[in-house]
Coordinates of C-alpha atoms and ligand atoms in Angstrom, one line a residue:
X26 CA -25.6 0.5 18.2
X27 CA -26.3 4.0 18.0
X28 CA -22.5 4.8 18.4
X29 CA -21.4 2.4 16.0
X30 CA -23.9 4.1 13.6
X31 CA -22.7 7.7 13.9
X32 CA -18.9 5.7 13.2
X33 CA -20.0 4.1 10.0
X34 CA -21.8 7.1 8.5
X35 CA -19.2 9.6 9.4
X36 CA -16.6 6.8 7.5
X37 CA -18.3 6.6 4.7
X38 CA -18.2 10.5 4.5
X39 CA -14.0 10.1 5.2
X40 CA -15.0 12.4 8.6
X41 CA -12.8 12.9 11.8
X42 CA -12.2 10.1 14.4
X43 CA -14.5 10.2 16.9
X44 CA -13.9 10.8 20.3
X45 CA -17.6 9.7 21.7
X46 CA -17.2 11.1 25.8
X47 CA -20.4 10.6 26.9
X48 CA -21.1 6.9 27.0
X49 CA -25.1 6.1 28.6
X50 CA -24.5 4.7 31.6
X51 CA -20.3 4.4 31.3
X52 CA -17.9 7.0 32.8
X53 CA -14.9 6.0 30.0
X54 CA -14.6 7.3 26.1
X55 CA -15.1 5.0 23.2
X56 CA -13.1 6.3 20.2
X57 CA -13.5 4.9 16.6
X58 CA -12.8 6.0 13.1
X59 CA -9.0 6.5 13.2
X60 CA -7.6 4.9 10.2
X61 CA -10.2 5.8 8.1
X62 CA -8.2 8.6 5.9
X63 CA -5.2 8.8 4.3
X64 CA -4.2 11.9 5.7
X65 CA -4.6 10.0 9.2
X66 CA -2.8 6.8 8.0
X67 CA 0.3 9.2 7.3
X68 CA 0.1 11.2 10.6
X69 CA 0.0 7.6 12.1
X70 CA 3.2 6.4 10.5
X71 CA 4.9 9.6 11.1
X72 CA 4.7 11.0 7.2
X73 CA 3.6 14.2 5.3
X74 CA 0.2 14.5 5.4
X75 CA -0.4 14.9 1.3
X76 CA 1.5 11.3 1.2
X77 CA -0.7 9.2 -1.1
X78 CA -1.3 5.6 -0.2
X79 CA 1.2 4.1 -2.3
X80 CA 3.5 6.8 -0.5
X81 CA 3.2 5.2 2.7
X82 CA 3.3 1.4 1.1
X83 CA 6.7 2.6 0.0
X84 CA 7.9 3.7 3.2
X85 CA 6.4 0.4 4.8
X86 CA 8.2 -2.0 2.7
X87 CA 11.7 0.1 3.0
X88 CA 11.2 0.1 6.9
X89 CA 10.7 -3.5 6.9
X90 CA 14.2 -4.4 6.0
X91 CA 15.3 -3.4 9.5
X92 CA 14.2 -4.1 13.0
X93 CA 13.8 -2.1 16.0
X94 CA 13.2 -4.7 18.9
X95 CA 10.8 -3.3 21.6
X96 CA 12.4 -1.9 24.8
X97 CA 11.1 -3.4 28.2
X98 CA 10.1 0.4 31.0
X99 CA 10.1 0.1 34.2
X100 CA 6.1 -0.3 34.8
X101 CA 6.0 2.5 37.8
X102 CA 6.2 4.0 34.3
X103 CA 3.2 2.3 32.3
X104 CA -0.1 4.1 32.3
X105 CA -1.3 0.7 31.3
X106 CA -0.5 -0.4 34.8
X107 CA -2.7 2.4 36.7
X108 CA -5.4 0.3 37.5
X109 CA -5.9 -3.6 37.5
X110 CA -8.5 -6.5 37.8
X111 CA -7.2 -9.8 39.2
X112 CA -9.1 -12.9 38.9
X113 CA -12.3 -13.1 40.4
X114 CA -13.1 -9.1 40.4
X115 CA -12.7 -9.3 36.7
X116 CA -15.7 -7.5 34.8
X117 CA -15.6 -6.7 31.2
X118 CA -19.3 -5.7 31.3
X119 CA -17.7 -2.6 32.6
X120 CA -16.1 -1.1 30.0
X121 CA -18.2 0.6 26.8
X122 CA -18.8 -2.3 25.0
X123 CA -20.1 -1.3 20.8
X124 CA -22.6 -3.6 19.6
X125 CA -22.2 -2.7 15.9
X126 CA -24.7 -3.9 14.0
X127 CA -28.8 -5.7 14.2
X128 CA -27.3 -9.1 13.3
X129 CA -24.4 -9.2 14.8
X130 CA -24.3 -12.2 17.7
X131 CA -23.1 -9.6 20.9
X132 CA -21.0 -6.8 22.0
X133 CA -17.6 -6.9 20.2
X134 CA -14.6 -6.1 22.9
X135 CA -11.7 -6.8 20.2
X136 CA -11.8 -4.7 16.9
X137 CA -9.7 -1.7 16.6
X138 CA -6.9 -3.9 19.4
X139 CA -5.0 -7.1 19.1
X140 CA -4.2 -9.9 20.4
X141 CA -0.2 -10.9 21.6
X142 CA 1.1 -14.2 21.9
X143 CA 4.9 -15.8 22.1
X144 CA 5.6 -18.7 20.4
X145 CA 6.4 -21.6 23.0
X146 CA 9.5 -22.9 20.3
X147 CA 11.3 -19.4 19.5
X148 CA 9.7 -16.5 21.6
X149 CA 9.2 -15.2 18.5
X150 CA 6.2 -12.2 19.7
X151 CA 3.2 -12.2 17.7
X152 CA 0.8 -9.4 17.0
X153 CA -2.6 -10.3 15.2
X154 CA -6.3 -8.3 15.2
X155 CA -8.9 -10.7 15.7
X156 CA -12.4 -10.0 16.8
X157 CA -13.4 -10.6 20.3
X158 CA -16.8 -11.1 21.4
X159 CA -17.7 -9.9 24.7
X160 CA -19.3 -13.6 26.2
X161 CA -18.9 -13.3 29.7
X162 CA -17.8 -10.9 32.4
X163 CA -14.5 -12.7 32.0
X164 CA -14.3 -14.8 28.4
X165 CA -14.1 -13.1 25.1
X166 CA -14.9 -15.2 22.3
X167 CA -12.1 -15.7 19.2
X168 CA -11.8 -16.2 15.8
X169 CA -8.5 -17.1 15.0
X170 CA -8.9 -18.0 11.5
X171 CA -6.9 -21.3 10.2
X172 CA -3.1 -20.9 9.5
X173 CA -2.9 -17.4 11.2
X174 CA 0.1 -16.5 13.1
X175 CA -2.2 -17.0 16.9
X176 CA -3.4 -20.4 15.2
X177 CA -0.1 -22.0 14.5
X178 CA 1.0 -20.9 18.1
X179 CA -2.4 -22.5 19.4
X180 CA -1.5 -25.6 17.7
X181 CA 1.8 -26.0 19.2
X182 CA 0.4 -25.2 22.7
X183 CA -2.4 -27.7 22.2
X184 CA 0.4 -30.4 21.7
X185 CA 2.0 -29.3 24.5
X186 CA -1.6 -29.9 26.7
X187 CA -1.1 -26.8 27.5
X188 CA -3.5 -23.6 27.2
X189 CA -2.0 -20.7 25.1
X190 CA -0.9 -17.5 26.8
X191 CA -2.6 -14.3 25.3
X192 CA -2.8 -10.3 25.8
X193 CA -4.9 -8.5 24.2
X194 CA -4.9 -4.7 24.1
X195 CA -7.7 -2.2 23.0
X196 CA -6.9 1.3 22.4
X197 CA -3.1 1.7 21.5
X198 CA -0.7 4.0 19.8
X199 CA -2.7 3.6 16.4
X200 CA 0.3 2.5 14.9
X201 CA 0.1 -0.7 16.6
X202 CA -3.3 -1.2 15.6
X203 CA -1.9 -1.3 11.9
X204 CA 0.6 -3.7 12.8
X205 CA -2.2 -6.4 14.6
X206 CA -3.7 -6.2 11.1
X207 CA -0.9 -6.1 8.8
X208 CA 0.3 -9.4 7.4
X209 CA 3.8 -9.0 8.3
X210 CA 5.6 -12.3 7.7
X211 CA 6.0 -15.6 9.8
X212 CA 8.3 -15.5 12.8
X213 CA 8.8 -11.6 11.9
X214 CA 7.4 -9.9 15.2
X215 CA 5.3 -7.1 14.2
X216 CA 6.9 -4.7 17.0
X217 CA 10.1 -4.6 15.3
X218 CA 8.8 -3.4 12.5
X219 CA 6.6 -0.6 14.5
X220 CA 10.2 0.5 16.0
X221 CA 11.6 0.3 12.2
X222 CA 8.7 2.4 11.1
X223 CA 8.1 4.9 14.0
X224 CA 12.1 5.0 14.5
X225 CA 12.3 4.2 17.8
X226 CA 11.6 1.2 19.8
X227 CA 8.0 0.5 20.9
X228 CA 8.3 0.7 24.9
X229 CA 6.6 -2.3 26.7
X230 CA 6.0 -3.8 29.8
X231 CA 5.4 -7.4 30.7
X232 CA 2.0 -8.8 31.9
X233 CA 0.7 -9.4 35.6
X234 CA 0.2 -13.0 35.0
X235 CA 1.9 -14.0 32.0
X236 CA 4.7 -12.9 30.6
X237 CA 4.1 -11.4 27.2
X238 CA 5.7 -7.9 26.1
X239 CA 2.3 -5.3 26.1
X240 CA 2.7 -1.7 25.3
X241 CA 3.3 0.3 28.0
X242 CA 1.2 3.3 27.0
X243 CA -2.1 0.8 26.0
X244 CA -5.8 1.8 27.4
X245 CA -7.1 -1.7 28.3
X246 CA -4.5 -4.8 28.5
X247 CA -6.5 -8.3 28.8
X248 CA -4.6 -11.2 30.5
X249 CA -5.9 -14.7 30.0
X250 CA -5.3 -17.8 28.2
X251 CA -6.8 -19.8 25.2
X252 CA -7.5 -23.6 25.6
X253 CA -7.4 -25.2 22.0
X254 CA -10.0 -27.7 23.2
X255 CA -12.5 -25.0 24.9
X256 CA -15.1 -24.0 22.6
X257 CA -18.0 -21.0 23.2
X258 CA -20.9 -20.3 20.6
X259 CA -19.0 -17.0 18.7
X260 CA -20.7 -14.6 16.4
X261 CA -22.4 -14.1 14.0
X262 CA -20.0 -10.4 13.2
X263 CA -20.6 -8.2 10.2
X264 CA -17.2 -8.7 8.0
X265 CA -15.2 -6.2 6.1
X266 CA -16.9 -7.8 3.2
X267 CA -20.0 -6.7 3.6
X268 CA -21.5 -9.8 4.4
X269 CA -21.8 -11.9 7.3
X270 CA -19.2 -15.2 6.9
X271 CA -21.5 -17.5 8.4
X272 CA -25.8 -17.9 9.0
X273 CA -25.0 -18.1 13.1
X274 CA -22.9 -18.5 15.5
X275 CA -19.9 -21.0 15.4
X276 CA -18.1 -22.6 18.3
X277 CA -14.6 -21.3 19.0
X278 CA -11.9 -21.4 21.1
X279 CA -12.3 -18.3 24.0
X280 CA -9.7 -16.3 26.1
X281 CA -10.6 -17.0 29.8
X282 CA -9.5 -13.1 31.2
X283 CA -7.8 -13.6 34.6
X284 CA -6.6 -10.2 34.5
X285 CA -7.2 -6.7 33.3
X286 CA -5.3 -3.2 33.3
X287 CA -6.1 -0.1 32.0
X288 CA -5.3 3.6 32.3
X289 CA -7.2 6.2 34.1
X290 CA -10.6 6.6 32.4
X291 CA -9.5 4.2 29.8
X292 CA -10.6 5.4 25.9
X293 CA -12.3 2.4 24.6
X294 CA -11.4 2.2 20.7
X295 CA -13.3 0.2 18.0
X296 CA -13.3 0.2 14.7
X297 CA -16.6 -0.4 12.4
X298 CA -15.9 -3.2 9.8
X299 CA -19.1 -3.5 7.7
X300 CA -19.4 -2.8 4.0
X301 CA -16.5 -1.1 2.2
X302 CA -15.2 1.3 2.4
X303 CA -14.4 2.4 5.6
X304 CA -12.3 2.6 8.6
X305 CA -11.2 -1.2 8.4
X306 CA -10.9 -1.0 4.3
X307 CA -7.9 1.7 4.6
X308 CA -6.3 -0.3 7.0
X309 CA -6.5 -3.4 4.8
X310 CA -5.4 -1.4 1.9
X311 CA -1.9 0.2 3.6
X312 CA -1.2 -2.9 5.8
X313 CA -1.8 -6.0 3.1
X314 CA -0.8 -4.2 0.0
X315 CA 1.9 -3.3 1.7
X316 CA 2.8 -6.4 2.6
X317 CA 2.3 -7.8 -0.7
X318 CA 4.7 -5.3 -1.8
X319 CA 7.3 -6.2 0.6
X320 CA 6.9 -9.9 0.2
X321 CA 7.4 -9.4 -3.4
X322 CA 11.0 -7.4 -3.3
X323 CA 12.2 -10.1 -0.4
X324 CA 11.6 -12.9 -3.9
X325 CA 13.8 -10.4 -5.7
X326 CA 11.6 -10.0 -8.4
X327 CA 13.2 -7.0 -10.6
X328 CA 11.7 -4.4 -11.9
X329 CA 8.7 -4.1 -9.3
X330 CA 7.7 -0.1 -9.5
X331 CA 4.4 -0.1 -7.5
X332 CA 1.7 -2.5 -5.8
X333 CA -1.6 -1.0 -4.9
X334 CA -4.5 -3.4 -3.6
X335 CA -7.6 -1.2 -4.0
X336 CA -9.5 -0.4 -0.9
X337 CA -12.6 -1.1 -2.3
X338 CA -11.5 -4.9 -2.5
X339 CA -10.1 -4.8 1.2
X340 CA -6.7 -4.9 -0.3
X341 CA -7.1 -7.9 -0.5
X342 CA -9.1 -9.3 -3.4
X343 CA -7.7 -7.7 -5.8
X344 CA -4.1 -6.3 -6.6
X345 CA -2.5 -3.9 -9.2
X346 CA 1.1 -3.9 -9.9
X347 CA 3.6 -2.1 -12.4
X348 CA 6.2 -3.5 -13.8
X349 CA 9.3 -2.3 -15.7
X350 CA 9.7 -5.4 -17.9
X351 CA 13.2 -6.7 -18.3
X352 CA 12.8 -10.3 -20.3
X353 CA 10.3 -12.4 -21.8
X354 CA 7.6 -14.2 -19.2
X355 CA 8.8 -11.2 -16.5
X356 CA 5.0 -9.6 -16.4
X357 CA 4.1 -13.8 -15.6
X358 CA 6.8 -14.0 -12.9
X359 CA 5.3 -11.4 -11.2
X360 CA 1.8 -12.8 -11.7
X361 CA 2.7 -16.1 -10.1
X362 CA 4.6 -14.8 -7.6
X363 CA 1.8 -12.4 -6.3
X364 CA -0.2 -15.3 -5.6
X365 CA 3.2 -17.6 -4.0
X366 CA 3.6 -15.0 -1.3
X367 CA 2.5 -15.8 2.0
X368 CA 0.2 -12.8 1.2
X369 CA -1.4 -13.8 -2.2
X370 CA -1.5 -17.2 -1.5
X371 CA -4.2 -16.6 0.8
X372 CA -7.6 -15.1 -0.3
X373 CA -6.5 -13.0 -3.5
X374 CA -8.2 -13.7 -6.5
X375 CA -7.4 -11.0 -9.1
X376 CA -4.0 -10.0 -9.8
X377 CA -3.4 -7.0 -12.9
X378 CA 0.0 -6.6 -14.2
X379 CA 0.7 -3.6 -16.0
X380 CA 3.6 -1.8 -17.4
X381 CA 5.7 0.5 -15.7
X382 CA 3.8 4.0 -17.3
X383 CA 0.8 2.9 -15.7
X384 CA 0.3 4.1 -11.8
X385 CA -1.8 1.1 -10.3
X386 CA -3.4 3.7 -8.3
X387 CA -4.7 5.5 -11.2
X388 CA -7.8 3.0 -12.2
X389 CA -9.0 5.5 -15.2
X390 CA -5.1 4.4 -16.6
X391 CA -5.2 0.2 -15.0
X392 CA -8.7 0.9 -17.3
X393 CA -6.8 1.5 -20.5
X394 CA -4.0 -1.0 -20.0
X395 CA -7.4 -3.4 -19.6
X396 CA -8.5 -2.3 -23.1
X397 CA -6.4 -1.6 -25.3
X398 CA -3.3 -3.8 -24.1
X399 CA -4.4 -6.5 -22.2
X400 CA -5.9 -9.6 -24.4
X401 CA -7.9 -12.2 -23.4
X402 CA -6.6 -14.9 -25.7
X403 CA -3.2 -14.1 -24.7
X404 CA -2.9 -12.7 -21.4
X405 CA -5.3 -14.6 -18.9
X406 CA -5.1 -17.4 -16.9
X407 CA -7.0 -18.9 -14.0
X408 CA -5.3 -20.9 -11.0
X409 CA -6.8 -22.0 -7.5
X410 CA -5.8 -21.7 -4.3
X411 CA -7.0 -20.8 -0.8
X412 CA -9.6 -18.8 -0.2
X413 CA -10.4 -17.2 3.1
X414 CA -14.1 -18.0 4.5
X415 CA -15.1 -14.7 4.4
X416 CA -15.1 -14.7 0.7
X417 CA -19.1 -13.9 -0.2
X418 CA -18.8 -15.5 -3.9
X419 CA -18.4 -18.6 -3.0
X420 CA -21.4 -20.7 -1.1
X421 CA -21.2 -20.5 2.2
X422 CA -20.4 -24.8 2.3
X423 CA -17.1 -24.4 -0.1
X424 CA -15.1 -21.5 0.9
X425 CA -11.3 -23.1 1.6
X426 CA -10.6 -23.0 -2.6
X427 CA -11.2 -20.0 -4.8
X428 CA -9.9 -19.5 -8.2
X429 CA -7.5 -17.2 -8.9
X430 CA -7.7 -14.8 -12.2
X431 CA -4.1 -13.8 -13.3
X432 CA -4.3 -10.8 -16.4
X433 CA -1.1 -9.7 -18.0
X434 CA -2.4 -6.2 -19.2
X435 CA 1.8 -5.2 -20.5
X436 CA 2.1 -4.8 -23.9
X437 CA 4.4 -8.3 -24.4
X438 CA 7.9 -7.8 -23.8
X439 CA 9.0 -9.9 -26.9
X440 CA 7.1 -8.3 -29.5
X441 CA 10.3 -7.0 -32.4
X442 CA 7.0 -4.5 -33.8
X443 CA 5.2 -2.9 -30.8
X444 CA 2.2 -0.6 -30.8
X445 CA 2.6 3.1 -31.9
X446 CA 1.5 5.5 -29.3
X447 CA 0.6 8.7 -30.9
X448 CA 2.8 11.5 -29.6
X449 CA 2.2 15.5 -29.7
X450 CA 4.7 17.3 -31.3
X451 CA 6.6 18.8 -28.7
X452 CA 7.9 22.2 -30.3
X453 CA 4.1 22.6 -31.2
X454 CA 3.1 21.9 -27.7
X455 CA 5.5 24.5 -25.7
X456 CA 4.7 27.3 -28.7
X457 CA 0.9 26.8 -27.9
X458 CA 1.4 26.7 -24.0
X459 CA 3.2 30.1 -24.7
X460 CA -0.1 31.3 -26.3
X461 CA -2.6 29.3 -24.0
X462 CA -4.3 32.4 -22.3
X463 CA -4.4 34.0 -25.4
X464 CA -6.6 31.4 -26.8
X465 CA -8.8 32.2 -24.5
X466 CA -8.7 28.2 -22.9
Ligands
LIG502 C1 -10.8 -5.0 12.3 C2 -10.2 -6.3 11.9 C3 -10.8 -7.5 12.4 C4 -10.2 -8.7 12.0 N1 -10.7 -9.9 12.5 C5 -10.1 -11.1 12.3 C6 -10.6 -12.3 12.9 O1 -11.5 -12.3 13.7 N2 -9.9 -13.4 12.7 C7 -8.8 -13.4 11.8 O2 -8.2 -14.5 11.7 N3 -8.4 -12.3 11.2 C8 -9.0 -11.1 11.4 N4 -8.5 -10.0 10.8 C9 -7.4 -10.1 9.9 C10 -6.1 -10.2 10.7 O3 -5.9 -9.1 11.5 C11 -4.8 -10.3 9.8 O4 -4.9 -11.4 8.9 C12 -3.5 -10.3 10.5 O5 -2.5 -10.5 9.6 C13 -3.4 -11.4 11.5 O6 -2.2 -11.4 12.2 P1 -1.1 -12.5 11.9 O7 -0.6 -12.3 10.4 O8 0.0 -12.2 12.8 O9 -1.7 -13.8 12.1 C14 -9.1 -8.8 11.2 C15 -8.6 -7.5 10.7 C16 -9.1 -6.3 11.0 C17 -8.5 -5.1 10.5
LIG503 MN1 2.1 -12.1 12.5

């Protein structure tokens, strides 16, 4: 815990990744804290390093109109492949396993990694970052929460009675990472939008035992399988909310490990969850808002300028977005179809419209377009919809439905008589620039 402490402080203090090398009684690295600065998230997507936030949404949602399928190596070529476990000499207990905070139920193998499956139907190759608890020298516990991409594979697998092929990776080109969190769409595979957004094709190999595509250039690859109706005690796990989701542990489904590879002293990554905001909060913020942002254009919903899910809200709970408004009822379009994307339709509970001279970045401005254009009798209205679990405002009994506040803060398109903003007089202004430093100012 003492690791996952020096993480969490150094992250709320937007410090350096840490590269921890001297592990009590391990011989491997752990590293943590990589996504938890701008700066970083742009040297991970291969951007300028002043890119702002909404910078790097923008490039996301461009990418994401074309794919770069991953390309299968030769694994004499994988450093994934230097070393492997098979079956019986399995032993998970030997890699550097965080334990991150008092309450939490165990060691957590699964945080800054991900977890690859293949959908039986299409092929279609998912990437999605759930937790995994270390449970036994060879099952990790999983929390594959309802109507996730892993889940609806699980589900089809069940019906086939058959248990659900998985790899999971920890410690990865970080730019993977962001793609097991992101909420890229249904049947898209995340790896063709890493080759999109890297501009070149992610390189993979295939599993010892299973078949699924794994980066060729991951630290630790875990082969196993999930059986839907196989269930371990799991958690409790300190959430990105803050809070813990539940009072103990749950039972869920596990991944029985009947293989492992890794590189040459393999660098164990985690990241620290917790309270906001921190390493897991950034990644929220680029991955969902940008996802949002994406989902949004693909409705072709004119006039979109910028989406910005604060990362104090996860990017999740809340969203931002500027419009240029083109028609009556076009601020409400993009209201309710915020919360109809496969992104918004799933745990976001406050969405701000605001016009297109507002950055949604720039809360001091969303603050103004709150007071002095937005108006509660007019501009408000509350829906419901699904919440996720991990939702602390709601009792911990009644978490699947959360209401859903929608606020128009535009001035109304269809006003003839609109507010007057009060201008400076621009000849005054350039002839008292010209004299600035001889006022003195
Ligand atoms: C550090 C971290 C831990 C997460 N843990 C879980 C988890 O245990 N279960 C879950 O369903 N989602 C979890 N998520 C959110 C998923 O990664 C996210 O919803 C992602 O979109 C899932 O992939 P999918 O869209 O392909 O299903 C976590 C995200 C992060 C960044
Ligand atoms: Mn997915």
């Amino acid at each position: 815990m003492e690791l996952s402490h020096i993480a969490k402080l150094n992250e709320e203090k937007k410090g350096p990744a840490l590269l921890f090398e001297n592990v009590k009684d391990y011989n491997s690295p752990v590293m943590t804290s990589v996504c938890t600065t701008t700066e970083r998230l742009a040297l991970i997507m291969g951007q300028p390093m002043d890119s702002t936030l909404v910078d790097l949404m923008k490039i996301w949602v461009e990418k994401s109109n074309t794919k770069v399928p991953p390309k299968m190596v030769d694994p004499k070529d994988a450093p994934c492949k230097e070393n492997i476990m098979m079956g019986d000499d399995v032993d998970l207990f030997k890699f550097p396993v965080p334990k991150f905070y008092p309450l939490d139920g165990g060691r957590y193998f699964g945080t800054a990694g991900f977890t690859i499956t293949k959908d039986p139907d299409t092929g279609w190759v998912n990437l999605g970052t759930y937790r995994l608890q270390l449970l036994e020298k060879n099952r990790l516990g999983t929390q594959f929460i309802k109507g996730k991409h892993s889940d609806i594979m699980l589900n089809k697998y069940q019906a086939m009675g058959k248990p659900m092929p998985v790899a999971a990776i920890v410690g990865c080109d970080p730019l993977m990472f962001l793609m097991g969190a992101a909420r890229v769409s249904a049947f898209d595979s995340e790896y063709d939008l890493a080759g999109s957004i890297r501009g070149e094709a992610v390189e993979v190999v295939n599993t010892e035992t299973n078949d699924i595509p794994v980066p060729a250039t991951a630290e630790i690859v875990i082969e196993g399988e999930v059986d839907a109706d196989a269930f371990m005690e799991e958690g409790p796990f300190g959430e990105y909310t803050g809070y813990y989701s539940g009072v103990g542990t749950d039972p869920r489904n596990f991944i029985k490990v009947n293989c492992v590879s890794y590189r040459n002293n393999p660098i164990f990554w985690g990241t620290t969850v917790g309270r906001a905001v921190t390493d897991t909060h950034m990644t929220m913020a680029l991955t969902y808002g940008s996802t949002l942002w994406q989902q949004l254009v693909a409705m072709k919903i004119p006039g979109i300028k910028a989406v910005y899910c604060p990362p104090e809200g996860s990017g999740r709970f809340l969203a931002i977005i500027s419009v240029k408004q083109m028609y009556p009822g076009h601020a409400d379009q993009v209201l309710t179809a915020a919360i109809s994307t496969e992104m918004g339709a799933y745990g976001l509970k406050t969405v701000i419209v605001v016009d297109e001279d507002i950055d949604p970045w720039d809360i001091s401005r969303v603050m103004y377009a709150l007071s002095f254009r937005f108006q509660p009798n007019r501009s408000q209205v509350i829906k419901r919809g699904r919440s996720t679990p991990l939702d602390p405002s709601l009792p911990l009994n009644a978490r699947w439905i959360t209401g859903r506040l929608l606020i128009d803060a535009t001035i109304p398109y269809d006003w003839e008589e609109k507010p007057i903003p009060i201008e400076l007089d621009p000849e005054i202004v350039e002839r008292v620039k010209a004299r600035w430093s001889s006022l003195g100012l």
